[in-house]
XYZ file of C-alpha atoms in Angstrom:
475
model
C 57.755 -22.287 -39.941
C 53.947 -22.082 -39.827
C 51.980 -19.466 -37.873
C 48.332 -18.594 -37.461
C 48.866 -14.862 -37.994
C 51.769 -12.799 -39.302
C 51.744 -9.086 -38.513
C 53.891 -7.018 -40.873
C 55.311 -3.832 -39.354
C 56.759 -3.043 -35.930
C 55.338 0.411 -35.341
C 52.817 1.135 -32.604
C 49.905 -0.269 -34.664
C 51.656 -3.561 -35.407
C 52.899 -4.117 -31.861
C 49.497 -3.209 -30.384
C 47.860 -5.793 -32.673
C 50.458 -8.433 -31.762
C 49.937 -7.672 -28.073
C 46.223 -8.419 -28.421
C 46.717 -11.606 -30.449
C 49.273 -12.926 -27.949
C 46.509 -13.410 -25.390
C 44.935 -16.178 -27.499
C 45.926 -19.791 -28.077
C 47.543 -19.138 -31.422
C 50.947 -18.729 -33.042
C 51.512 -15.065 -33.815
C 54.595 -13.570 -35.454
C 55.579 -9.961 -36.180
C 58.039 -9.152 -38.968
C 59.964 -5.865 -38.879
C 62.533 -4.857 -41.476
C 64.533 -2.617 -39.072
C 66.670 -3.797 -36.144
C 64.131 -2.664 -33.550
C 60.461 -1.803 -33.244
C 59.446 1.878 -33.116
C 62.243 2.680 -35.569
C 60.452 4.932 -38.055
C 57.113 6.783 -37.838
C 56.418 5.833 -34.215
C 59.871 6.981 -33.142
C 59.150 10.515 -34.382
C 55.564 10.821 -33.122
C 54.547 13.854 -31.036
C 53.329 11.539 -28.283
C 49.984 13.332 -27.956
C 46.938 11.370 -26.797
C 44.294 13.295 -28.724
C 40.790 13.792 -27.358
C 39.078 13.398 -30.746
C 37.238 16.721 -31.073
C 38.655 17.618 -34.505
C 38.042 14.354 -36.408
C 35.298 14.398 -39.004
C 32.294 12.639 -37.436
C 31.414 9.137 -38.676
C 34.949 8.403 -39.899
C 37.326 5.669 -38.766
C 39.588 8.409 -37.428
C 36.831 9.668 -35.144
C 35.785 6.182 -34.059
C 39.266 4.907 -33.262
C 40.514 8.191 -31.774
C 37.737 8.397 -29.191
C 37.866 4.702 -28.298
C 41.668 4.742 -28.329
C 41.715 7.580 -25.828
C 39.483 5.523 -23.538
C 41.778 2.487 -23.766
C 45.104 4.304 -23.695
C 45.170 5.397 -20.090
C 44.733 1.863 -18.762
C 47.286 0.494 -21.226
C 50.015 2.918 -20.181
C 49.360 2.138 -16.520
C 49.540 -1.626 -17.098
C 52.625 -1.316 -19.321
C 54.458 1.209 -17.103
C 54.863 3.716 -19.940
C 55.648 7.364 -19.062
C 52.475 9.432 -19.483
C 50.502 12.401 -18.191
C 46.803 13.164 -18.660
C 47.380 16.906 -18.798
C 44.626 18.012 -21.186
C 44.972 20.129 -24.312
C 43.823 23.540 -25.498
C 43.214 24.911 -28.984
C 43.842 28.650 -28.868
C 42.168 31.441 -30.845
C 42.136 35.226 -31.230
C 39.144 37.618 -31.085
C 37.957 36.991 -34.633
C 38.404 33.209 -34.466
C 35.789 32.209 -31.890
C 33.507 30.820 -34.612
C 36.240 28.331 -35.583
C 36.391 27.034 -32.015
C 32.603 26.729 -32.040
C 32.824 24.577 -35.186
C 35.297 22.302 -33.358
C 32.934 22.199 -30.387
C 30.124 20.914 -32.665
C 32.428 18.174 -33.974
C 33.354 17.276 -30.411
C 29.672 16.907 -29.524
C 29.066 14.686 -32.566
C 32.071 12.524 -31.607
C 31.058 12.288 -27.942
C 34.095 14.190 -26.669
C 33.890 16.327 -23.531
C 35.235 19.858 -24.149
C 34.883 23.362 -22.736
C 35.099 26.758 -24.423
C 37.089 28.959 -22.054
C 38.057 32.649 -21.913
C 41.456 34.276 -21.430
C 41.135 34.509 -17.656
C 40.584 30.746 -17.407
C 43.335 30.040 -19.940
C 45.863 31.999 -17.898
C 45.132 29.852 -14.846
C 46.145 26.815 -16.908
C 48.879 28.378 -19.009
C 50.379 31.602 -17.623
C 52.746 31.760 -20.600
C 50.070 31.795 -23.276
C 50.535 34.389 -26.017
C 49.071 37.852 -25.444
C 47.147 37.395 -28.704
C 45.117 34.450 -27.352
C 41.594 35.300 -26.147
C 39.652 32.022 -26.337
C 40.451 28.311 -26.195
C 38.812 24.930 -26.518
C 39.856 22.783 -23.561
C 39.836 18.972 -23.796
C 40.534 17.391 -20.389
C 40.844 13.822 -21.744
C 43.924 14.626 -23.850
C 47.472 14.044 -22.659
C 50.934 12.795 -23.511
C 52.742 9.443 -23.625
C 56.185 8.294 -24.699
C 55.375 6.959 -28.197
C 58.415 4.722 -28.645
C 58.208 3.333 -25.106
C 54.522 2.526 -25.684
C 55.400 0.606 -28.847
C 58.256 -1.233 -27.120
C 56.047 -2.048 -24.135
C 53.380 -3.582 -26.388
C 56.127 -5.677 -28.006
C 57.573 -6.740 -24.644
C 54.186 -7.857 -23.324
C 53.397 -9.701 -26.548
C 56.683 -11.615 -26.322
C 56.101 -12.284 -22.627
C 52.751 -13.825 -23.572
C 54.275 -16.088 -26.226
C 54.284 -14.111 -29.490
C 57.380 -13.997 -31.700
C 59.113 -10.983 -33.235
C 61.709 -11.171 -35.983
C 63.746 -8.037 -36.600
C 65.979 -7.291 -39.595
C 63.374 -9.201 -41.603
C 62.012 -7.369 -44.632
C 59.029 -8.840 -46.473
C 59.837 -9.194 -50.173
C 57.081 -11.534 -51.344
C 53.593 -12.731 -50.375
C 51.718 -15.450 -52.220
C 48.773 -17.729 -51.569
C 49.597 -21.245 -50.416
C 47.671 -24.363 -49.476
C 48.017 -23.385 -45.821
C 47.049 -19.770 -46.439
C 49.955 -17.501 -47.296
C 53.653 -17.952 -47.936
C 55.598 -14.867 -46.817
C 59.098 -14.541 -48.233
C 61.549 -12.306 -46.373
C 65.225 -11.397 -46.337
C 65.474 -13.724 -43.344
C 63.666 -16.845 -44.522
C 60.179 -17.992 -45.540
C 57.130 -18.311 -43.314
C 53.596 -19.616 -43.764
C 50.470 -18.378 -42.054
C 46.700 -18.545 -42.204
C 46.224 -14.775 -41.924
C 48.310 -11.710 -42.848
C 47.835 -8.394 -41.066
C 49.435 -5.471 -42.890
C 50.558 -2.737 -40.453
C 53.565 -1.670 -42.505
C 53.188 2.095 -42.104
C 54.840 4.074 -44.896
C 55.197 0.837 -46.894
C 51.669 -0.409 -46.262
C 50.546 0.127 -49.862
C 53.678 -1.690 -51.083
C 52.805 -4.737 -48.963
C 49.285 -4.708 -50.394
C 50.760 -4.677 -53.889
C 53.122 -7.554 -53.050
C 50.171 -9.663 -51.937
C 47.866 -8.658 -54.779
C 45.384 -6.915 -52.488
C 43.757 -3.522 -53.120
C 46.073 -0.889 -54.577
C 46.160 2.488 -52.850
C 47.839 5.704 -53.937
C 49.966 6.950 -51.054
C 51.215 10.434 -50.253
C 53.533 11.537 -47.479
C 53.822 14.573 -45.271
C 56.953 15.333 -43.259
C 56.806 17.068 -39.890
C 59.850 18.739 -38.339
C 60.308 19.401 -34.618
C 62.454 21.260 -32.111
C 63.276 19.428 -28.870
C 63.797 21.883 -26.015
C 65.878 21.222 -22.901
C 64.061 19.874 -19.849
C 64.744 23.124 -17.948
C 61.809 24.577 -19.915
C 59.315 21.928 -18.792
C 58.251 24.067 -15.834
C 56.803 26.712 -18.168
C 54.072 24.605 -19.779
C 51.261 22.508 -18.327
C 49.066 21.357 -21.209
C 49.334 20.623 -24.933
C 48.825 23.915 -26.813
C 47.412 23.688 -30.351
C 46.689 26.429 -32.859
C 43.517 26.148 -34.903
C 43.754 23.100 -37.216
C 44.059 23.415 -40.992
C 43.576 21.030 -43.911
C 47.265 20.066 -43.539
C 46.835 18.867 -39.962
C 46.511 19.913 -36.347
C 49.106 22.655 -36.688
C 52.357 23.507 -34.926
C 51.891 22.687 -31.272
C 53.801 23.429 -28.106
C 53.760 20.473 -25.752
C 55.496 18.890 -22.816
C 56.767 15.374 -23.402
C 56.221 12.423 -21.120
C 59.985 12.271 -20.596
C 60.393 15.861 -19.391
C 61.311 17.919 -22.451
C 59.229 20.365 -24.499
C 58.604 20.044 -28.251
C 57.613 22.583 -30.902
C 56.162 21.246 -34.157
C 55.335 19.526 -36.414
C 55.257 21.229 -39.764
C 53.438 19.702 -42.727
C 55.722 19.413 -45.746
C 54.341 17.408 -48.671
C 56.724 14.720 -49.889
C 56.817 11.954 -52.468
C 59.344 9.818 -50.579
C 58.632 7.176 -47.951
C 62.057 7.838 -46.415
C 61.971 11.647 -46.176
C 62.888 12.478 -42.582
C 65.604 15.110 -43.130
C 64.676 18.457 -41.592
C 64.898 21.638 -43.652
C 65.771 25.208 -42.745
C 62.544 26.520 -44.289
C 60.459 24.084 -42.253
C 62.235 24.918 -39.000
C 61.837 28.649 -39.732
C 58.099 28.045 -40.055
C 58.081 26.702 -36.495
C 60.029 29.745 -35.290
C 57.393 32.031 -36.812
C 54.404 30.025 -35.601
C 55.126 29.256 -31.957
C 55.045 32.881 -30.659
C 51.438 33.123 -31.879
C 50.313 30.746 -29.146
C 53.099 30.673 -26.557
C 55.268 33.565 -25.364
C 57.808 31.651 -23.277
C 59.418 30.077 -26.349
C 63.079 29.145 -25.913
C 64.641 28.228 -29.247
C 68.018 28.963 -27.658
C 67.450 25.903 -25.421
C 67.058 23.523 -28.376
C 69.002 20.283 -27.903
C 67.893 18.559 -31.106
C 65.790 18.877 -34.262
C 64.250 15.909 -36.056
C 61.704 14.982 -38.678
C 58.976 12.364 -38.873
C 56.766 11.142 -41.685
C 52.981 10.822 -41.918
C 51.463 8.461 -44.470
C 48.177 9.417 -46.093
C 45.782 7.294 -48.139
C 42.837 9.540 -48.926
C 41.178 11.331 -46.005
C 40.641 8.442 -43.597
C 42.348 5.374 -42.155
C 42.162 2.104 -44.099
C 41.374 -0.612 -41.554
C 39.527 -3.566 -43.036
C 39.529 -7.068 -44.437
C 40.623 -7.151 -48.069
C 37.782 -7.597 -50.527
C 40.174 -9.328 -52.947
C 42.084 -11.708 -50.668
C 40.688 -13.912 -47.922
C 42.264 -13.552 -44.486
C 44.294 -10.487 -45.467
C 43.680 -7.580 -43.099
C 45.093 -4.096 -43.538
C 45.651 -1.189 -41.142
C 47.350 1.342 -43.393
C 47.265 5.075 -44.093
C 47.404 5.575 -40.330
C 48.381 9.228 -39.906
C 47.306 11.443 -36.983
C 45.622 10.505 -34.649
C 47.262 7.118 -35.218
C 49.094 6.811 -31.904
C 45.938 7.508 -29.906
C 43.984 5.149 -32.142
C 46.443 2.258 -31.821
C 44.766 0.374 -28.947
C 41.339 0.768 -30.581
C 42.570 -0.388 -33.998
C 44.198 -3.376 -32.284
C 40.948 -4.157 -30.465
C 39.023 -3.993 -33.765
C 41.460 -6.295 -35.575
C 41.469 -8.663 -32.602
C 37.686 -9.010 -32.925
C 37.993 -9.667 -36.677
C 40.586 -12.409 -36.185
C 38.722 -14.036 -33.287
C 35.537 -14.193 -35.363
C 37.413 -15.615 -38.367
C 39.220 -18.403 -36.551
C 37.215 -18.962 -33.370
C 40.213 -18.310 -31.126
C 40.209 -19.153 -27.429
C 41.781 -16.972 -24.740
C 44.795 -18.403 -22.928
C 44.167 -19.411 -19.352
C 47.043 -17.318 -18.076
C 48.304 -14.095 -19.617
C 50.431 -11.260 -18.286
C 48.380 -8.069 -18.173
C 50.394 -5.834 -15.855
C 54.069 -5.673 -16.708
C 56.735 -5.432 -14.030
C 57.526 -1.829 -13.139
C 60.798 -0.506 -14.503
C 63.244 0.581 -11.854
C 64.413 4.084 -12.765
C 67.038 5.983 -10.808
C 65.052 9.213 -11.006
C 62.122 7.553 -9.185
C 64.125 5.844 -6.428
C 64.465 7.084 -2.881
C 67.959 7.233 -1.432
C 67.129 4.302 0.832
C 65.856 2.137 -2.033
C 68.867 3.029 -4.164
C 71.240 2.019 -1.377
C 69.521 -1.374 -1.182
C 69.859 -1.896 -4.921
C 73.538 -0.903 -4.930
C 74.213 -3.356 -2.093
C 72.905 -6.147 -4.347
C 74.196 -4.825 -7.668
C 76.909 -2.184 -7.897
C 75.811 -1.287 -11.443
C 73.052 0.768 -9.812
C 75.778 3.030 -8.454
C 77.379 3.728 -11.840
C 75.727 6.560 -13.775
C 76.376 6.176 -17.490
C 74.206 8.993 -18.870
C 74.772 12.138 -16.815
C 72.150 14.267 -18.589
C 69.264 11.866 -17.942
C 70.789 10.156 -14.891
C 70.666 6.638 -16.311
C 72.604 3.888 -14.560
C 74.474 0.907 -15.956
C 71.890 -1.375 -14.313
C 69.066 0.223 -16.316
C 70.990 -0.231 -19.572
C 71.745 -3.878 -18.792
C 68.052 -4.454 -18.027
C 67.113 -2.988 -21.437
C 69.587 -5.250 -23.224
C 68.018 -8.283 -21.554
C 64.365 -7.209 -21.818
C 61.764 -9.480 -23.496
C 62.554 -7.780 -26.822
C 66.265 -7.124 -26.287
C 67.888 -3.784 -27.068
C 70.900 -4.666 -29.238
C 71.859 -1.247 -30.645
C 72.724 2.136 -29.177
C 69.457 3.618 -30.474
C 67.452 0.713 -29.063
C 68.993 1.329 -25.632
C 68.255 5.042 -26.018
C 64.569 4.452 -26.725
C 64.197 2.186 -23.691
C 66.251 4.112 -21.148
C 66.756 7.657 -22.560
C 70.536 7.249 -22.342
C 71.695 9.655 -25.054
C 68.522 11.770 -25.193
C 69.748 14.519 -22.921
C 71.619 17.767 -23.384
C 74.802 16.242 -24.840
C 72.844 13.841 -27.105
C 75.063 10.876 -26.272
C 78.384 12.722 -26.555
C 79.394 11.542 -23.092
C 77.554 8.247 -22.607
C 77.657 6.865 -26.163
C 81.013 5.041 -25.910
C 80.129 3.556 -22.529
C 76.756 2.318 -23.837
C 78.641 0.631 -26.689
C 80.986 -1.071 -24.234
C 78.058 -2.373 -22.174
C 76.279 -3.730 -25.263
C 79.531 -5.358 -26.423
C 80.031 -7.001 -23.037
C 76.434 -8.135 -22.497
C 75.975 -9.550 -26.007
C 79.521 -10.907 -26.148
C 80.272 -9.250 -29.481
C 83.287 -7.169 -30.583
C 82.949 -3.424 -30.045
C 83.106 -2.737 -33.774
C 80.001 -4.903 -34.286
C 77.885 -2.668 -32.049
C 75.609 -0.618 -34.286
C 74.001 2.758 -33.781
C 70.702 1.582 -35.255
C 69.391 1.011 -38.737
C 72.527 -0.977 -39.518
C 74.768 2.083 -39.129
C 78.258 1.257 -37.835
C 79.971 3.431 -35.229
C 83.421 1.961 -34.584
C 85.276 0.343 -37.485
C 88.403 -0.846 -35.664
C 90.740 0.052 -32.813
C 93.050 2.994 -33.412
C 96.571 1.912 -34.535
C 95.503 -1.726 -34.934
C 95.510 -1.528 -38.734
C 97.488 0.410 -41.283
C-alpha cells in the first residue's frame, strides 16, 4: 500500500504529528510496534505542562516548550482531555534565592511570565509547603494534563479525519524506492514519499535502519509514587525543587485524573527497555519530598512505576535529514517533550506542507465529541442515559466509578481499545485503589463479548496473556 507520509512511533509526538497531517488531502499512516498508542514513554509521563522558564534560551527545547504551552490549552479543550491550568512553583531556601533569580533571567529570555514570591504568598497557594521553603518562582501558565489520554485523543482525531494507524507493526527495514521509501514491518510492507521518525527510545535505531544520521543515545529512568486520590485536597499546584543537570528534580504534583504523584528520579541507564523501579530510587523520593512538601503520605501509595527518558545530546533533534531526502526526525525528545508535542507537530506540519504543497481538506473535525463520564453526570442526566442503555447503571470499576457503558465506548472508539491496559488508559478502569483487582475480570469479559473473541485471547497489554484456559477444562 502506498502513502504520502508514514509516521513511525505512537507516542504523543507521533500522534500529534499524525493529527496535524490528517487535516490535509494526503494519505497518512502511523506505525506502532505495541498494541496501543501511548504504551511506553508517554504512558509514564508526569503529565506536567511546563511553562518553559528553565530551558536554555535559543534551544529547540525552549522554542517548542513555550509554543507548546500556548497550543496545549486549546488542544486539550478541543480533544476533551482531562487538564488543569494550576500553575507551578519552584521552591527554595534562604541561601538559594540567587538560583531562583537565575531561573527568572532564563524565563525573561524565553518570554515566559513568572513571579518571584515570598513565603507568605507561597502559603496562600500551598498551605502544606515545607517549613524550610522561603522563596519560590511561580509560573501561572504551567499545569497538568493526562498524558496518555492526550496521546489517545490525538490518535482518535487523526483517525476520525481519515488517517490510518497500524498497531502491532514493528518497523524492521527502511530503504529507498522509486516512489520514495519502502518500509518493511512485521505486519507487511508499505511505500511512502516521506518518513517521519518519532520512534522515541528507538528513534536512533530507526535512523540507522534508514541510513540517516547516526546518534548516540543515552537513557534516564524516572521512578514515581502514585498516591491515593484522598490526598488530592492537600495540593493545588505543581511543586518543583530547584532543577539540576539531571533534570527538573523530584516534584510533588496533582494529576489531571485526581491522584497525587511524587517523582521522578533520574537514574542513568543503558537500556531502552529499563522501566523497573528500584528500592534505592524510591528511597531517594522518600528523602526528597519532605524538603518541599510536608503533607507527604507515602502510606497512601497505591502504585509505583518507572518511565524512561531518551537523551541525544543536550537538545531535541527535530529536523530534515541532511543525508536522506524527505526523511524527517523528531527524536531525543525528553522533558519537556509532552508540553512541546503540539509545537513539534506544528513545525513538522509546516515542513511537510512546504515539501509537497499540500492542500487543507474542506471539512475536518476539530472539536471531538465530549466523553460521557459518570463522575460528571447529574442524577437526572444519568437516569436518562440508563433509560436508553442499562449499561450506564452497571458500575464495573468501583474505585474510579467507571460504568460498563464507558468501557464499551472505549472499545468502539476511533482507535479501539482491545486490551485491558488500553481500556484502562481510556477510562481509568483499574487505576484506582485496588489496581484492577475487582474490575479486571469484568473488563476482560466485556472485551471478549464486544470483540467476539474467546476470554483467553484477551490480553493485558504488550502481548501479555492473562487467562490461559478455563479451570478444569484441561488436564
